[in-house]
Coordinates of C-alpha atoms (C1' of nucleotides) in Angstrom, one line a residue:
Chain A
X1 CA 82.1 79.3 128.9
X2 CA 78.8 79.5 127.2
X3 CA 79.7 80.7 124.2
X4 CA 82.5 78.1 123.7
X5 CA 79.6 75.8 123.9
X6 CA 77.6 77.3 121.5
X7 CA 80.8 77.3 119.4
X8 CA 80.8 73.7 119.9
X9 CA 77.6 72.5 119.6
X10 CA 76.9 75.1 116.3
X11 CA 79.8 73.8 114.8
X12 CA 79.5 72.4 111.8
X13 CA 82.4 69.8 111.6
X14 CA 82.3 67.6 115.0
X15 CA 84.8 65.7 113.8
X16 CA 87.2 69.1 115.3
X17 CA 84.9 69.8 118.0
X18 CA 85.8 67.3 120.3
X19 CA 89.5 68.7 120.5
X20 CA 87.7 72.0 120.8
X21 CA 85.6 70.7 123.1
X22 CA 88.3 69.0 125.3
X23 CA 90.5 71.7 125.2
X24 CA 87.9 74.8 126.3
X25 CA 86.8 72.3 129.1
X26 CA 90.2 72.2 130.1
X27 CA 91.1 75.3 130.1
X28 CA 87.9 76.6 131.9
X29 CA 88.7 74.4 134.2
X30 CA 92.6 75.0 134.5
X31 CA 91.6 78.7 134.6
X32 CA 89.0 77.1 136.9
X33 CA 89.6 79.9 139.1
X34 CA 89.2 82.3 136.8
X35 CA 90.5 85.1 138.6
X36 CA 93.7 84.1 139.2
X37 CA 94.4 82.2 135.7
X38 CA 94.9 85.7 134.8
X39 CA 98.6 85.6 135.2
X40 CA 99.5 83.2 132.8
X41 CA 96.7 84.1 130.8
X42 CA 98.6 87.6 130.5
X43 CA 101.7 86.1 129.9
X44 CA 100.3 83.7 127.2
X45 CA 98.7 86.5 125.7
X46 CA 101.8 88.9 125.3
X47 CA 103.9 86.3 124.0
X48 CA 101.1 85.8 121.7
X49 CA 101.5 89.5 121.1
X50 CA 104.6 89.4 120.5
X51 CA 104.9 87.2 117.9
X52 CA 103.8 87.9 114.5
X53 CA 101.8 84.8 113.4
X54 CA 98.5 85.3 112.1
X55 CA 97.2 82.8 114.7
X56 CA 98.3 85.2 117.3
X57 CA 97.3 88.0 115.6
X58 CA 94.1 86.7 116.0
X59 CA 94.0 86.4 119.3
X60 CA 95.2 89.7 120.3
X61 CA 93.6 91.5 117.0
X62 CA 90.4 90.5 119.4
X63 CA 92.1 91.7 122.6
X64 CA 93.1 94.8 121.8
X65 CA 95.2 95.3 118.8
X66 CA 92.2 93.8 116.2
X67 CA 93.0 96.8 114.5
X68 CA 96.0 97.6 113.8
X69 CA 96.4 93.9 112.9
X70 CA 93.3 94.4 110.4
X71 CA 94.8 97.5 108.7
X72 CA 98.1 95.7 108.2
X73 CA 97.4 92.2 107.3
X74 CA 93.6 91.4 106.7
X75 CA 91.2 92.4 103.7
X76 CA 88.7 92.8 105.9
X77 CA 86.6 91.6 103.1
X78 CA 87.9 88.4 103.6
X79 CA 87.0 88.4 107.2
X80 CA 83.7 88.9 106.7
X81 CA 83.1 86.6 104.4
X82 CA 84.5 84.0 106.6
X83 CA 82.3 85.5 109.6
X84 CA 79.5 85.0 107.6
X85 CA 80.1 81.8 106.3
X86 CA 80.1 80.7 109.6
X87 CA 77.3 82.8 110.4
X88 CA 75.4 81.5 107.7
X89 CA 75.4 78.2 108.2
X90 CA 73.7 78.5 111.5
X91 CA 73.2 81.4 113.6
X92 CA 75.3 79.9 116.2
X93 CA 77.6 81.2 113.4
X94 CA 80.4 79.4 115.0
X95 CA 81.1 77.2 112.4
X96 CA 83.8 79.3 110.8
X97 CA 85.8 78.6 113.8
X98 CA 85.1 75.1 113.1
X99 CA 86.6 74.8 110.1
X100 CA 89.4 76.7 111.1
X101 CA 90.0 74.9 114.0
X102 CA 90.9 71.9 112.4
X103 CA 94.2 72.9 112.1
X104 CA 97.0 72.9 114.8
X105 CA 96.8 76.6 114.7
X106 CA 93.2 76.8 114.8
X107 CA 93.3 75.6 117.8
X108 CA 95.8 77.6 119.0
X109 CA 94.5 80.9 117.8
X110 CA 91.2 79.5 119.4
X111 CA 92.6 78.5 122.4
X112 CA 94.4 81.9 122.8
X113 CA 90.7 83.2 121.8
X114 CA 89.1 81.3 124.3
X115 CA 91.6 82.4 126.8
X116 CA 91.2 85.9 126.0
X117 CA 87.6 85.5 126.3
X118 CA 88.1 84.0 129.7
X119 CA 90.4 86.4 131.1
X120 CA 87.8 88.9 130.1
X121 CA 84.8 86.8 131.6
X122 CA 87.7 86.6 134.1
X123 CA 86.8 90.3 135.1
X124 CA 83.1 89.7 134.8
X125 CA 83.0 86.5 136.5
X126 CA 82.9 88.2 139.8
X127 CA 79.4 89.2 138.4
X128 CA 79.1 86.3 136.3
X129 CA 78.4 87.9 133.3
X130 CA 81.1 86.4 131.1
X131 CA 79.4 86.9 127.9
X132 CA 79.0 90.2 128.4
X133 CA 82.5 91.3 128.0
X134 CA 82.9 88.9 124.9
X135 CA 80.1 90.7 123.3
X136 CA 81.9 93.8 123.9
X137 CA 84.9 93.0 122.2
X138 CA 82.8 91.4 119.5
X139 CA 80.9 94.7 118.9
X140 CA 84.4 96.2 118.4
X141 CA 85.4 94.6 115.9
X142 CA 82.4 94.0 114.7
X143 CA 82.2 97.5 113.8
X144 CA 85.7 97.6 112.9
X145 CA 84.4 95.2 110.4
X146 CA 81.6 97.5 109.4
X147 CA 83.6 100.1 108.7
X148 CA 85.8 98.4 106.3
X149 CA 83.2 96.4 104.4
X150 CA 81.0 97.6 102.1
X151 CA 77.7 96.0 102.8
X152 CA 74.8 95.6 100.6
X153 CA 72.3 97.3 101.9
X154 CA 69.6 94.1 102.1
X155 CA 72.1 92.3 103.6
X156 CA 72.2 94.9 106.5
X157 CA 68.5 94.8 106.7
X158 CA 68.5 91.4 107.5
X159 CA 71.6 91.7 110.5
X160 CA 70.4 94.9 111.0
X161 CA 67.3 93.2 112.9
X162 CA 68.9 90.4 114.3
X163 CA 71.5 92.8 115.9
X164 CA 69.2 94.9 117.0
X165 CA 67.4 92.1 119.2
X166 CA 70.3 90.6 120.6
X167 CA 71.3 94.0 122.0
X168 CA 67.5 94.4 123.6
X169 CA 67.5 90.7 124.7
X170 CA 70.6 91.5 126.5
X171 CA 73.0 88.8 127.1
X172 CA 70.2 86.5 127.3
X173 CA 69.9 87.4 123.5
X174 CA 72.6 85.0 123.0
X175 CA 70.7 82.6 123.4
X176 CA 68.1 83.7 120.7
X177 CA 68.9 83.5 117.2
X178 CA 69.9 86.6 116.8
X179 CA 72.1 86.8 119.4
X180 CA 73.5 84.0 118.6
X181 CA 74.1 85.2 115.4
X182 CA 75.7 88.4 117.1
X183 CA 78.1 86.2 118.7
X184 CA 79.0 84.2 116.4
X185 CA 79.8 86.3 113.8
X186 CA 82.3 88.2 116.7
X187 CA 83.8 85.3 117.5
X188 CA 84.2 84.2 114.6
X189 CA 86.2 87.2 113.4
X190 CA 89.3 86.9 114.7
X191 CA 89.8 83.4 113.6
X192 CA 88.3 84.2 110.2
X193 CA 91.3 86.9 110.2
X194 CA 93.6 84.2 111.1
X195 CA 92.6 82.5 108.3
X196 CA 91.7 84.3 106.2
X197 CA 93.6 82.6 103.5
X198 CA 91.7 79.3 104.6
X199 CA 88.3 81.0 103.6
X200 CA 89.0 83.4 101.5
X201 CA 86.0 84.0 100.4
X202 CA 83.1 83.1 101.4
X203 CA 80.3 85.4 101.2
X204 CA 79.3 87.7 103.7
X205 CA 76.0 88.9 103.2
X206 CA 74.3 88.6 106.7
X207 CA 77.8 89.7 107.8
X208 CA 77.8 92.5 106.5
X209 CA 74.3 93.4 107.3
X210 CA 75.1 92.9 110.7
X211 CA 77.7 95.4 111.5
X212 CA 76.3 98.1 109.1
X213 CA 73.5 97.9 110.8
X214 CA 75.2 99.0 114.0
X215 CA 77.3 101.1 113.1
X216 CA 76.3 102.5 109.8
X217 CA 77.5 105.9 110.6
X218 CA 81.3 105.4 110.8
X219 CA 82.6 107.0 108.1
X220 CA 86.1 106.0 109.6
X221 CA 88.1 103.6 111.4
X222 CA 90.5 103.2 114.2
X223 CA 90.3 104.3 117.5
X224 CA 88.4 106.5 117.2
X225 CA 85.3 104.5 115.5
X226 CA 86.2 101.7 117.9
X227 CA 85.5 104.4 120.3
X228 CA 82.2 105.4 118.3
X229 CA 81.0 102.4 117.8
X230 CA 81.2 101.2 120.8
X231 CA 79.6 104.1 122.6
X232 CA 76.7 103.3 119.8
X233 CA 76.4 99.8 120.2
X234 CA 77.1 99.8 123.9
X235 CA 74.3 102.1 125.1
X236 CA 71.6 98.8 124.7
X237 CA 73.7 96.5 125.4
X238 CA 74.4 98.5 128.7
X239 CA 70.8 98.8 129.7
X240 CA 69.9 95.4 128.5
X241 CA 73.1 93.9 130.7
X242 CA 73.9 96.6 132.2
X243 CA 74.0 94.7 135.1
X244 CA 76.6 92.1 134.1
X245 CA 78.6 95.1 132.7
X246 CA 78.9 97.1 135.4
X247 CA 79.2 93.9 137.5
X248 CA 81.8 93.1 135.8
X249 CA 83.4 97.2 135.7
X250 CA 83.2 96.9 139.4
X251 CA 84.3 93.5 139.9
X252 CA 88.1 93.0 140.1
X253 CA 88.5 96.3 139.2
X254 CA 91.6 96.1 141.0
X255 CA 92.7 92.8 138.5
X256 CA 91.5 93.9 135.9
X257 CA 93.6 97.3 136.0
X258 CA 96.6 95.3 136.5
X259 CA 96.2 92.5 133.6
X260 CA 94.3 95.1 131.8
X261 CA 96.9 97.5 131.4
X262 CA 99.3 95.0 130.0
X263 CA 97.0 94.5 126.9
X264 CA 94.0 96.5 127.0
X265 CA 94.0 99.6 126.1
X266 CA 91.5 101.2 125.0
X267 CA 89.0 98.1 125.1
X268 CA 88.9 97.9 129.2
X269 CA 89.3 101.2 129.5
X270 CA 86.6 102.7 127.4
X271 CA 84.3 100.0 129.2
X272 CA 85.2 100.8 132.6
X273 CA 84.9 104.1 131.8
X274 CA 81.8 103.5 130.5
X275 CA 80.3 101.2 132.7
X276 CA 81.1 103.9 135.2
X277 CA 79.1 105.8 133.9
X278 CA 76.2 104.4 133.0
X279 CA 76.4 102.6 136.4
X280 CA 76.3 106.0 137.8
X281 CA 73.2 106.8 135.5
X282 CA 71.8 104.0 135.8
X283 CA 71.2 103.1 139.2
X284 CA 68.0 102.5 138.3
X285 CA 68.6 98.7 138.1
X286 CA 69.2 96.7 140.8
X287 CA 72.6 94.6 140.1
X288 CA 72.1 91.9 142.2
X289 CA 75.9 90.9 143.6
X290 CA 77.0 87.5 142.8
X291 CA 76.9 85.7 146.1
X292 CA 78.4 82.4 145.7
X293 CA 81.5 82.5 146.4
X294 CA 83.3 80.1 144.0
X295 CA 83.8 81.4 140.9
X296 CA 83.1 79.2 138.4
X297 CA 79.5 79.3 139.6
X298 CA 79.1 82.7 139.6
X299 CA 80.1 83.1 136.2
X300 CA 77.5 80.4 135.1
X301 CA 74.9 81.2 137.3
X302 CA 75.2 84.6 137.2
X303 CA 73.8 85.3 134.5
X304 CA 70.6 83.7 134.6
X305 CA 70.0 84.2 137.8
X306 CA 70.4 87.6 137.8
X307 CA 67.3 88.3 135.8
X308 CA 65.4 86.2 137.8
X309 CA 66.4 87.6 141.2
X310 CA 65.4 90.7 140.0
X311 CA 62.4 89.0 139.5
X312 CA 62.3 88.0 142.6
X313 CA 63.4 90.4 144.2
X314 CA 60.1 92.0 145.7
X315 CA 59.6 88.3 147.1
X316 CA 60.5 88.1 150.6
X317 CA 64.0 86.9 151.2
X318 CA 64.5 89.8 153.9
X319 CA 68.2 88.6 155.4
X320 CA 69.3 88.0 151.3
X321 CA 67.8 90.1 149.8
X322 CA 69.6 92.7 151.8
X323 CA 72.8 91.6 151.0
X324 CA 72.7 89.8 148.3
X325 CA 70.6 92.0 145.9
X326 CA 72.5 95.4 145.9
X327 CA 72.4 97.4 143.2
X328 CA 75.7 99.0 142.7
X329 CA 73.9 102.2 143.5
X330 CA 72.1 101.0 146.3
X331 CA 75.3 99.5 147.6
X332 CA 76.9 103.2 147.6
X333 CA 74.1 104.8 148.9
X334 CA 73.9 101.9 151.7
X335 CA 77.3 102.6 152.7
X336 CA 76.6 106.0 153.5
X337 CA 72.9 105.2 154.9
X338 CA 72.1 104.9 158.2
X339 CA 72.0 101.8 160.2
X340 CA 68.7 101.5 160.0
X341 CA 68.6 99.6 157.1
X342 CA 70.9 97.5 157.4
X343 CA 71.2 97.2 161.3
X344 CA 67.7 95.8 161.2
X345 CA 68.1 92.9 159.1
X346 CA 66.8 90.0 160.8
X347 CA 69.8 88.8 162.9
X348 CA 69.8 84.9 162.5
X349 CA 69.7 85.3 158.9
X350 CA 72.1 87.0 157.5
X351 CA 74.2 83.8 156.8
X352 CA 76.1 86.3 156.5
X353 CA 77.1 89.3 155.4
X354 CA 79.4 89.0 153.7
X355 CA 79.6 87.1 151.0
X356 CA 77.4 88.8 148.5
X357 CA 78.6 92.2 149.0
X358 CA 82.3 91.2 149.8
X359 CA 83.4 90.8 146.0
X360 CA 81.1 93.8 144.8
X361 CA 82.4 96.0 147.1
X362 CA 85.9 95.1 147.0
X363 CA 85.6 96.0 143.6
X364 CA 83.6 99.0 144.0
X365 CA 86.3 100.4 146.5
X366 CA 89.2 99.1 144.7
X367 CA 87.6 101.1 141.7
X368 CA 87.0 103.9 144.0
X369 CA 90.6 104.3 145.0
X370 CA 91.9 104.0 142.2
X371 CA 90.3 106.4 140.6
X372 CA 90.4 109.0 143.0
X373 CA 93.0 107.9 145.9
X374 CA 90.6 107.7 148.1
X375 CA 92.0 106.6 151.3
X376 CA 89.3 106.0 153.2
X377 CA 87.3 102.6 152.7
X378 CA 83.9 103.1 152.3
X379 CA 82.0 102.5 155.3
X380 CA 80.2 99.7 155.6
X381 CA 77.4 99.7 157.6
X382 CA 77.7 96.8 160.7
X383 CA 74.9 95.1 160.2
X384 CA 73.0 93.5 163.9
X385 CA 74.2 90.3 163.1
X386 CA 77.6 91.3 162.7
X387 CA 77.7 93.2 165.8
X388 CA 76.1 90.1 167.7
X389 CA 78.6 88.2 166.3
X390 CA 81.5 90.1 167.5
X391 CA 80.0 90.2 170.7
X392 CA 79.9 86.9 170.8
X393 CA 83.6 86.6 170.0
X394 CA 84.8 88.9 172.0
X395 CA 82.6 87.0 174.8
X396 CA 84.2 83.7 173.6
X397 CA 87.8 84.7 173.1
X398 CA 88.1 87.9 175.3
X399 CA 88.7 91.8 174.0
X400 CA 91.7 92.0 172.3
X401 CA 92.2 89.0 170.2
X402 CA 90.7 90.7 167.1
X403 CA 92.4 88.6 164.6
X404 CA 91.3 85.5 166.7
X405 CA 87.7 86.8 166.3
X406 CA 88.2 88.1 163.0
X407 CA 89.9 84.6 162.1
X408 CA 86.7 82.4 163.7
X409 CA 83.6 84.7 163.0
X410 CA 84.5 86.9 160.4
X411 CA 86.2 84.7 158.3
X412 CA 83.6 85.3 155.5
X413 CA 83.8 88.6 155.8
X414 CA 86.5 89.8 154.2
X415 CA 85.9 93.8 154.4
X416 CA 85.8 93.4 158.7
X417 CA 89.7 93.6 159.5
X418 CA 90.8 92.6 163.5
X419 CA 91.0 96.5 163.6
X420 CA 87.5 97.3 162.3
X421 CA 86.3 94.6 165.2
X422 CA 88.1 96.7 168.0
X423 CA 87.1 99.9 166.9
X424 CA 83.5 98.3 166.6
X425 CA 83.7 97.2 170.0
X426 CA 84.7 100.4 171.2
X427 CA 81.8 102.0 169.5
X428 CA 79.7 99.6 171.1
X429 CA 81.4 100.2 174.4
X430 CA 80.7 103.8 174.1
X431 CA 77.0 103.0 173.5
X432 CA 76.8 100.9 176.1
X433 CA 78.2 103.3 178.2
X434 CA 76.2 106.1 177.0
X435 CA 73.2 104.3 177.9
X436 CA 73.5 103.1 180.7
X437 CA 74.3 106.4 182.0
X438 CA 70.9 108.1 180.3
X439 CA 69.5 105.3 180.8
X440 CA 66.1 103.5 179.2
X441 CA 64.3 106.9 178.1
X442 CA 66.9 107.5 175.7
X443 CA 67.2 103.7 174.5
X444 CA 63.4 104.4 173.9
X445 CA 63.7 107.2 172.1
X446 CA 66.2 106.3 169.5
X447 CA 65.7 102.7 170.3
X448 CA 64.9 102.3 166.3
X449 CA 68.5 103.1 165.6
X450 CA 69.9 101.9 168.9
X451 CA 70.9 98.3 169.2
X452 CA 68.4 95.6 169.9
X453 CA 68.6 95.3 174.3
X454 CA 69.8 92.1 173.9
X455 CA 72.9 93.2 172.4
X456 CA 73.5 95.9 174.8
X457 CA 73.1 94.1 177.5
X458 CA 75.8 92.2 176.2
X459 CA 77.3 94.8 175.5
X460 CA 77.6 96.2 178.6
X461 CA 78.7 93.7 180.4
X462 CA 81.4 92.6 178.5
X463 CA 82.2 96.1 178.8
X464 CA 82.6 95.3 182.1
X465 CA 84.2 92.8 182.4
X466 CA 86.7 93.9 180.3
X467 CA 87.6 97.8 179.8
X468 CA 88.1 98.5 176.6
X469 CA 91.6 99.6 177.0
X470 CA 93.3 96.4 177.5
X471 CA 93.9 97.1 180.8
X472 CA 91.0 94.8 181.9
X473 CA 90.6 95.2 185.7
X474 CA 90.6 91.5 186.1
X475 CA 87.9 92.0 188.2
X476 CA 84.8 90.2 187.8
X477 CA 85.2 86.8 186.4
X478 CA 82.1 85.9 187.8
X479 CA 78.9 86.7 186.4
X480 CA 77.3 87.3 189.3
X481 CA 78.5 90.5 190.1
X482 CA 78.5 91.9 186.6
X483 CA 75.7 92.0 186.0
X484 CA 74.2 93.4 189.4
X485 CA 75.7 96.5 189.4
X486 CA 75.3 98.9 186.4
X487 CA 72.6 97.7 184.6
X488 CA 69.8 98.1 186.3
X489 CA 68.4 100.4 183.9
X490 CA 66.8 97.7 182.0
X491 CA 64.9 95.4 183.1
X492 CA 66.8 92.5 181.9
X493 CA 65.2 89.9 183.7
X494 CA 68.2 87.3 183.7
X495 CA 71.9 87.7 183.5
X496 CA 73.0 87.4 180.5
X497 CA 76.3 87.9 180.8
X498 CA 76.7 84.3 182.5
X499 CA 75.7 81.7 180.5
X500 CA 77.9 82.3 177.6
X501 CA 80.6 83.8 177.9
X502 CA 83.7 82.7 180.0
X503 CA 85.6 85.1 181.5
X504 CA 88.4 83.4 182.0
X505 CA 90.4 84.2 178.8
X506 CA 91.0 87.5 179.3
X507 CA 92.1 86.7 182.8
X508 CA 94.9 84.3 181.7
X509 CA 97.3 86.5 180.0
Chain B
dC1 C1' 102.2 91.3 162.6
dT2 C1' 99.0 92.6 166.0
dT3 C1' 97.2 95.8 169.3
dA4 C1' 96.3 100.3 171.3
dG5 C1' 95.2 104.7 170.9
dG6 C1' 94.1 108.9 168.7
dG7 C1' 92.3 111.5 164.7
Chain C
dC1 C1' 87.7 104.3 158.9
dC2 C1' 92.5 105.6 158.9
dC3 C1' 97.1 106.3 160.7
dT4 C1' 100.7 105.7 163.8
dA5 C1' 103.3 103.9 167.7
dA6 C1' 104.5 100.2 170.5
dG7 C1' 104.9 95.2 171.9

DNA sequence: CTTAGGG
DNA sequence: CCCTAAG
């Protein structure tokens, strides 16, 4: 999205840019939910694919095939001295695409652009870092482009620093000159190869500049600098975004394979790959998860937010920061940490759980599985609310209607399935039990761990009211006598058990 | 499909 | 958590 508004606003004939304009918005918009535009996207893209046209070519030459297609039918001279034109006129360096796109098949080439670019942001919208993966696929080429041009030297002094900053800025860098430059001249590319005739020649100075100065060492091309240069260029841009990058690696992992493997070679894969990686390395920054649900906003917001959360982040939000701010370390290590952490999270607040971590970790575990088959989902930790929650339901609609509870209180939660619930409650039962039976020294003892008394109380009696095997005795309906017998233990002052929860559903089947 | 029960 | 059997 942003960057099709840069391309807008830098270009340099508006009399096009309102088609452009209109057209992005609608597509964003049609795409609206990014994640599932994918599909036709996909389709759209292979026919594109398929079809010979340079327009196309465009398109996918910036997907995936932007070399092969360069070899065969670009100069790549000519390319850059479109890019540069563009980039020339203003840093926003979208321009070129405004001149091409004043043709029929401008647009389309753009559009199929733009669609690409979606799809990809697609991937990183989960995390909301759509630019990221644009400037990805930029840098390919972009060093594809390096390769194959001869730069004067000056010229890549001058990209050579503007490059350098966007990477350091990071996505934000976009915004800066430079990075607009960066991004400009990328985007650019593809419809500069498109039309190359159109252009021709322009010259490329600052161009050229630019992607010698990242990847000045490729002596050659083809996959194999792709792969070089992007492992060069990547390494900042990682750190810099790193977040949005992995983000985006872990987000719709799952998607992403799918529509990925259609058309994506070597691009996706080197930056999951990657992003793996450096993910793994570099747990050191905290990726904070995109919590909004819808994804439009994430995609937008994402982005800027993210810096400033991390900003943030020491502040106090106790109930979001826990969720919400997880870096894709943390959130491995959390799965695996005990309770405590989590458990303790102020109860009322988590508004809950699960939205922030529900798309990360989706992704995380899709990624995991796929990678190594794991079976087993990664456990997540249940956090006090939750269990209140399902005690609560459980209270409300009886033991045994999981889904019913998992419908009404879990909803957001994706990652709690009707099963997870019972086998919860069972746990819980267990504890109860075991407590009751060692009674309040224990409690005491690993009280920090232990579920707040509250809960247990709860706990227990629901527990008996209704044995965790179905097999309820119908027994007690009535408070009264639940709570008299076993518990005395604690000192719970009142009966809990009464005021809430009816009794009567279970009784009824 | 949902639940129970066991691993 | 996962898997399987049973309703």
């Amino acid at each position: 999205m942003r960057i099709k508004l840069k391309r807008e606003h830098n270009m340099d004939r508006e009399e096009h840019l309102p088609k452009l304009a209109n057209m992005k918005c609608q597509r964003v918009k049609a795409g609206g939910s990014f994640v599932p535009s994918g599909q036709d996207e996909v389709v759209e893209d292979e026919h594109l694919l398929s079809e010979p046209k340079s327009d196309h070519v465009a398109v996918d030459g910036v997907l995936c095939y932007h070399e092969e297609y360069l070899g065969k039918h670009y100069d790549i001279e000519n390319l850059s001295c479109e890019l540069q034109c563009g980039l020339k006129r203003d840093t926003g360096g979208l321009d070129s695409y405004t001149t091409l796109e004043g043709d029929d098949l401008k647009l389309d080439a753009l559009d199929g652009l733009l669609d690409d670019v979606e799809e990809v942001d697609d991937f990183d919208a989960a995390n909301g870092l759509s630019s990221a993966c644009e400037d990805y696929l930029l840098d390919f080429e972009y060093a594809e482009k390096a390769q194959e041009n001869d730069p004067s030297p000056r010229e890549r002094s001058l990209l050579g620093n503007s490059s350098s900053e966007s990477q350091s800025s990071g996505l934000s860098a976009s915004s800066t000159g430079a990075g607009g430059l960066l991004e400009s001249s990328r985007m650019p590319i593809p419809k500069s190869e498109c039309k190359k005739d159109y252009l021709g020649k322009t010259v490329i100075c600052e161009l050229h500049g630019t992607s010698r100065n990242k990847c000045p060492c490729q002596p050659t091309i083809g996959d194999n600098i792709y792969g070089y240069s992007l492992d060069i260029q990547n390494p900042d841009e990682f750190d810099n975004d790193d977040n949005s990058l992995v983000g985006v690696a872990s987000s719709d992992s799952a998607e992403a394979c799918q529509i990925s493997a259609l058309r994506e070679k070597r691009l996706r894969k080197r930056t999951q790959r990657y992003i793996e990686e450096f993910s793994g390395l570099k747990s050191k920054e905290n990726i904070p998860i995109a919590t909004s649900k819808n994804k439009c906003g994430r995609s937008d917001n994402k982005f800027h937010h993210l810096r400033h959360r991390a900003l943030r982040k020491g502040q106090g939000e106790k109930s979001i920061s826990e969720t919400s701010e997880v870096t894709l370390s943390q959130l491995r290590l959390r799965w695996r940490l005990p309770k405590k952490e989590v458990s303790f999270s102020p109860v009322g607040l988590e508004s809950d759980e699960e939205p922030f971590v529900s798309d990360s970790e989706d992704d995380s575990m899709a990624k995991r599985r796929s990678r190594k088959h794991d079976r087993r989902k990664h456990q997540r930790m249940w956090t006090l609310s939750e269990v209140i929650k399902l005690v609560d339901g459980i209270s409300e609609y009886g033991v045994g209607r999981w889904t019913e509870i998992k419908r009404v209180l879990f909803s957001s939660s994706a990652y709690r399935t009707p099963i997870d619930l019972r086998d919860k409650w069972r746990n819980l039962l267990r504890a109860s039990y075991a407590k009751v039976n060692k009674k309040v020294a224990e409690q005491k003892q690993n009280a920090s761990r232990l579920l707040p008394t509250s809960v247990l109380r709860r706990v227990r009696e629901l527990a008996k009211i209704h044995p965790y095997p179905s097999g309820h005795s119908s027994k007690k309906s009535c408070v009264g006598e639940v709570a008299s017998p076993a518990v005395p233990t604690q000192d719970k002052g009142a009966p809990i058990c009464l005021g809430r929860r009816n009794v009567s559903r279970k009784n009824s089947p």
